[in-house]
């Protein structure tokens, strides 16, 4: 599928497709997460023959896109002085404009995210009210957040013990010994 220009005819059909994706990933680990967990990244993302950097970026970007950016747009949609065309323009600029967050997430192994993100962005042009915007954006946010939950679940948190907090007294002694 070419991601240059996606055409959709009905935002509700896009919402239904996003809901199907949510249902697919809600209770069972999706195949793309299983592949990431085992270091199989179809795009080749990662460095030094390891996929840890992929997990770090997925953890950060999925949280940023879903729980931060999309949630903020839902909050902004409640402002009376923000009109729907402005809201749609801002949303598209932040999510798919100068940097397409959904494309990046696909490069990191979330295989359906670019397609769903492009379809979501195209569907934004079809919503007629801020209520419809909230319905569509809230659904897309749920999908992104659910994918974040899976990445958060498989993230190798145990590696954190290799990076303990610094002992201030020890650091001071190192500095004074120089």
mmCIF file of C-alpha atoms in Angstrom:
data_model
loop_
_atom_site.group_PDB
_atom_site.id
_atom_site.type_symbol
_atom_site.label_atom_id
_atom_site.label_comp_id
_atom_site.label_asym_id
_atom_site.label_seq_id
_atom_site.Cartn_x
_atom_site.Cartn_y
_atom_site.Cartn_z
ATOM 1 C CA UNK A 1 0.000 0.000 0.000
ATOM 2 C CA UNK A 2 1.325 3.430 -0.899
ATOM 3 C CA UNK A 3 1.334 5.771 2.052
ATOM 4 C CA UNK A 4 1.717 8.951 0.006
ATOM 5 C CA UNK A 5 -1.979 9.781 -0.237
ATOM 6 C CA UNK A 6 -4.661 7.658 1.368
ATOM 7 C CA UNK A 7 -8.278 8.192 0.402
ATOM 8 C CA UNK A 8 -11.145 7.136 2.617
ATOM 9 C CA UNK A 9 -14.812 7.709 2.017
ATOM 10 C CA UNK A 10 -16.284 7.338 5.490
ATOM 11 C CA UNK A 11 -14.626 8.109 8.818
ATOM 12 C CA UNK A 12 -16.941 5.613 10.542
ATOM 13 C CA UNK A 13 -15.559 2.791 8.378
ATOM 14 C CA UNK A 14 -12.042 3.783 9.450
ATOM 15 C CA UNK A 15 -13.176 3.802 13.067
ATOM 16 C CA UNK A 16 -14.588 0.283 12.630
ATOM 17 C CA UNK A 17 -11.255 -0.892 11.221
ATOM 18 C CA UNK A 18 -9.421 0.629 14.185
ATOM 19 C CA UNK A 19 -11.874 -1.086 16.551
ATOM 20 C CA UNK A 20 -11.105 -4.406 14.796
ATOM 21 C CA UNK A 21 -7.410 -3.769 15.440
ATOM 22 C CA UNK A 22 -8.143 -3.012 19.101
ATOM 23 C CA UNK A 23 -10.113 -6.262 19.402
ATOM 24 C CA UNK A 24 -7.282 -8.171 17.701
ATOM 25 C CA UNK A 25 -4.703 -6.939 20.223
ATOM 26 C CA UNK A 26 -6.800 -6.522 23.371
ATOM 27 C CA UNK A 27 -6.335 -9.892 25.099
ATOM 28 C CA UNK A 28 -3.771 -11.781 23.049
ATOM 29 C CA UNK A 29 -0.227 -10.707 22.320
ATOM 30 C CA UNK A 30 -0.226 -9.600 18.687
ATOM 31 C CA UNK A 31 2.144 -11.316 16.274
ATOM 32 C CA UNK A 32 4.095 -8.095 15.706
ATOM 33 C CA UNK A 33 4.782 -7.813 19.463
ATOM 34 C CA UNK A 34 5.816 -11.481 19.632
ATOM 35 C CA UNK A 35 8.243 -10.887 16.758
ATOM 36 C CA UNK A 36 9.664 -7.779 18.460
ATOM 37 C CA UNK A 37 10.035 -9.693 21.742
ATOM 38 C CA UNK A 38 12.110 -12.289 19.919
ATOM 39 C CA UNK A 39 14.204 -9.701 18.072
ATOM 40 C CA UNK A 40 12.565 -10.190 14.683
ATOM 41 C CA UNK A 41 12.146 -6.688 13.256
ATOM 42 C CA UNK A 42 11.080 -6.934 9.602
ATOM 43 C CA UNK A 43 12.257 -3.403 8.829
ATOM 44 C CA UNK A 44 15.776 -4.114 10.062
ATOM 45 C CA UNK A 45 15.501 -1.405 12.727
ATOM 46 C CA UNK A 46 17.937 -1.643 15.606
ATOM 47 C CA UNK A 47 21.674 -1.345 15.812
ATOM 48 C CA UNK A 48 24.593 -3.668 16.403
ATOM 49 C CA UNK A 49 22.480 -6.752 15.684
ATOM 50 C CA UNK A 50 20.282 -6.096 18.723
ATOM 51 C CA UNK A 51 16.722 -4.877 19.146
ATOM 52 C CA UNK A 52 16.981 -3.219 22.562
ATOM 53 C CA UNK A 53 17.009 0.244 20.957
ATOM 54 C CA UNK A 54 13.808 -0.707 19.113
ATOM 55 C CA UNK A 55 12.121 -1.534 22.422
ATOM 56 C CA UNK A 56 13.333 1.725 23.976
ATOM 57 C CA UNK A 57 11.947 3.761 21.071
ATOM 58 C CA UNK A 58 8.676 1.828 21.000
ATOM 59 C CA UNK A 59 8.195 2.303 24.734
ATOM 60 C CA UNK A 60 8.754 6.044 24.412
ATOM 61 C CA UNK A 61 6.947 6.775 21.144
ATOM 62 C CA UNK A 62 3.844 4.703 21.795
ATOM 63 C CA UNK A 63 3.464 6.392 25.176
ATOM 64 C CA UNK A 64 4.120 9.820 23.670
ATOM 65 C CA UNK A 65 1.746 9.427 20.715
ATOM 66 C CA UNK A 66 -1.109 7.774 22.614
ATOM 67 C CA UNK A 67 -1.145 8.834 26.227
ATOM 68 C CA UNK A 68 0.309 12.283 25.609
ATOM 69 C CA UNK A 69 -0.256 13.803 22.164
ATOM 70 C CA UNK A 70 -3.596 12.223 21.280
ATOM 71 C CA UNK A 71 -4.917 12.678 24.804
ATOM 72 C CA UNK A 72 -3.970 16.370 24.693
ATOM 73 C CA UNK A 73 -5.825 16.805 21.413
ATOM 74 C CA UNK A 74 -8.903 15.255 22.987
ATOM 75 C CA UNK A 75 -8.552 17.771 25.825
ATOM 76 C CA UNK A 76 -8.054 20.660 23.373
ATOM 77 C CA UNK A 77 -11.143 19.558 21.450
ATOM 78 C CA UNK A 78 -13.182 20.581 24.494
ATOM 79 C CA UNK A 79 -12.050 24.223 24.228
ATOM 80 C CA UNK A 80 -14.910 26.300 22.878
ATOM 81 C CA UNK A 81 -12.605 28.699 21.032
ATOM 82 C CA UNK A 82 -10.909 25.895 19.037
ATOM 83 C CA UNK A 83 -12.787 25.120 15.860
ATOM 84 C CA UNK A 84 -12.786 21.730 14.126
ATOM 85 C CA UNK A 85 -10.685 22.773 11.075
ATOM 86 C CA UNK A 86 -7.926 24.103 13.353
ATOM 87 C CA UNK A 87 -8.072 20.981 15.505
ATOM 88 C CA UNK A 88 -7.786 18.670 12.490
ATOM 89 C CA UNK A 89 -4.921 20.700 11.039
ATOM 90 C CA UNK A 90 -2.981 20.649 14.327
ATOM 91 C CA UNK A 91 -3.598 16.940 14.860
ATOM 92 C CA UNK A 92 -2.387 16.020 11.402
ATOM 93 C CA UNK A 93 0.675 18.254 11.696
ATOM 94 C CA UNK A 94 1.715 16.740 15.024
ATOM 95 C CA UNK A 95 1.062 13.111 14.094
ATOM 96 C CA UNK A 96 1.756 12.786 10.366
ATOM 97 C CA UNK A 97 3.054 16.164 9.172
ATOM 98 C CA UNK A 98 6.726 16.940 9.342
ATOM 99 C CA UNK A 99 7.377 13.616 11.100
ATOM 100 C CA UNK A 100 4.973 10.726 10.616
ATOM 101 C CA UNK A 101 4.905 9.053 14.032
ATOM 102 C CA UNK A 102 2.825 6.162 12.685
ATOM 103 C CA UNK A 103 5.334 5.444 9.925
ATOM 104 C CA UNK A 104 8.149 5.449 12.499
ATOM 105 C CA UNK A 105 6.223 3.006 14.694
ATOM 106 C CA UNK A 106 5.833 0.705 11.701
ATOM 107 C CA UNK A 107 9.569 0.922 11.039
ATOM 108 C CA UNK A 108 10.016 -0.223 14.640
ATOM 109 C CA UNK A 109 7.884 -3.310 14.054
ATOM 110 C CA UNK A 110 4.256 -2.296 14.728
ATOM 111 C CA UNK A 111 3.338 -3.417 11.236
ATOM 112 C CA UNK A 112 -0.213 -2.044 10.922
ATOM 113 C CA UNK A 113 0.455 1.329 12.509
ATOM 114 C CA UNK A 114 1.478 3.261 9.375
ATOM 115 C CA UNK A 115 -1.559 2.117 7.434
ATOM 116 C CA UNK A 116 -3.912 2.780 10.360
ATOM 117 C CA UNK A 117 -2.297 6.155 11.019
ATOM 118 C CA UNK A 118 -2.637 7.239 7.395
ATOM 119 C CA UNK A 119 -6.250 6.102 7.290
ATOM 120 C CA UNK A 120 -6.935 7.897 10.583
ATOM 121 C CA UNK A 121 -5.364 11.107 9.224
ATOM 122 C CA UNK A 122 -7.424 10.887 6.019
ATOM 123 C CA UNK A 123 -10.597 10.213 8.027
ATOM 124 C CA UNK A 124 -9.989 13.365 10.081
ATOM 125 C CA UNK A 125 -10.822 15.364 6.947
ATOM 126 C CA UNK A 126 -14.271 13.744 6.905
ATOM 127 C CA UNK A 127 -15.458 14.400 10.446
ATOM 128 C CA UNK A 128 -18.117 17.098 10.596
ATOM 129 C CA UNK A 129 -18.221 17.877 14.304
ATOM 130 C CA UNK A 130 -15.882 17.956 17.254
ATOM 131 C CA UNK A 131 -17.898 15.092 18.727
ATOM 132 C CA UNK A 132 -17.053 12.958 15.687
ATOM 133 C CA UNK A 133 -13.419 14.042 16.018
ATOM 134 C CA UNK A 134 -13.433 12.868 19.649
ATOM 135 C CA UNK A 135 -15.017 9.550 18.672
ATOM 136 C CA UNK A 136 -12.444 8.854 15.947
ATOM 137 C CA UNK A 137 -9.416 10.174 17.837
ATOM 138 C CA UNK A 138 -10.409 8.435 21.063
ATOM 139 C CA UNK A 139 -10.594 5.133 19.203
ATOM 140 C CA UNK A 140 -7.195 5.631 17.585
ATOM 141 C CA UNK A 141 -5.735 6.636 20.936
ATOM 142 C CA UNK A 142 -7.067 3.419 22.486
ATOM 143 C CA UNK A 143 -5.331 1.367 19.781
ATOM 144 C CA UNK A 144 -1.999 3.163 20.269
ATOM 145 C CA UNK A 145 -2.217 2.883 24.065
ATOM 146 C CA UNK A 146 -3.036 -0.817 23.872
ATOM 147 C CA UNK A 147 0.006 -1.420 21.699
ATOM 148 C CA UNK A 148 2.025 0.536 24.254
ATOM 149 C CA UNK A 149 0.747 -1.761 27.000
ATOM 150 C CA UNK A 150 2.069 -4.781 25.101
ATOM 151 C CA UNK A 151 5.497 -3.192 24.595
ATOM 152 C CA UNK A 152 5.557 -2.092 28.229
ATOM 153 C CA UNK A 153 4.763 -5.675 29.245
ATOM 154 C CA UNK A 154 7.613 -7.234 27.231
ATOM 155 C CA UNK A 155 10.189 -4.503 27.918
ATOM 156 C CA UNK A 156 13.304 -5.918 29.645
ATOM 157 C CA UNK A 157 12.936 -3.892 32.837
ATOM 158 C CA UNK A 158 15.357 -6.242 34.585
ATOM 159 C CA UNK A 159 18.227 -4.525 32.741
ATOM 160 C CA UNK A 160 17.693 -1.487 34.949
ATOM 161 C CA UNK A 161 19.773 -2.992 37.755
ATOM 162 C CA UNK A 162 22.846 -2.387 35.598
ATOM 163 C CA UNK A 163 22.230 1.350 35.997
ATOM 164 C CA UNK A 164 21.856 2.047 39.735
ATOM 165 C CA UNK A 165 21.546 5.540 41.161
ATOM 166 C CA UNK A 166 24.865 7.126 41.920
ATOM 167 C CA UNK A 167 26.163 7.221 45.465
ATOM 168 C CA UNK A 168 26.787 10.937 46.086
ATOM 169 C CA UNK A 169 29.557 10.338 48.635
ATOM 170 C CA UNK A 170 31.346 8.004 46.211
ATOM 171 C CA UNK A 171 31.060 10.569 43.402
ATOM 172 C CA UNK A 172 32.471 13.311 45.657
ATOM 173 C CA UNK A 173 35.436 11.115 46.543
ATOM 174 C CA UNK A 174 36.060 10.431 42.846
ATOM 175 C CA UNK A 175 36.034 14.144 42.056
ATOM 176 C CA UNK A 176 38.359 15.046 44.921
ATOM 177 C CA UNK A 177 40.771 12.270 43.953
ATOM 178 C CA UNK A 178 41.256 13.781 40.480
#
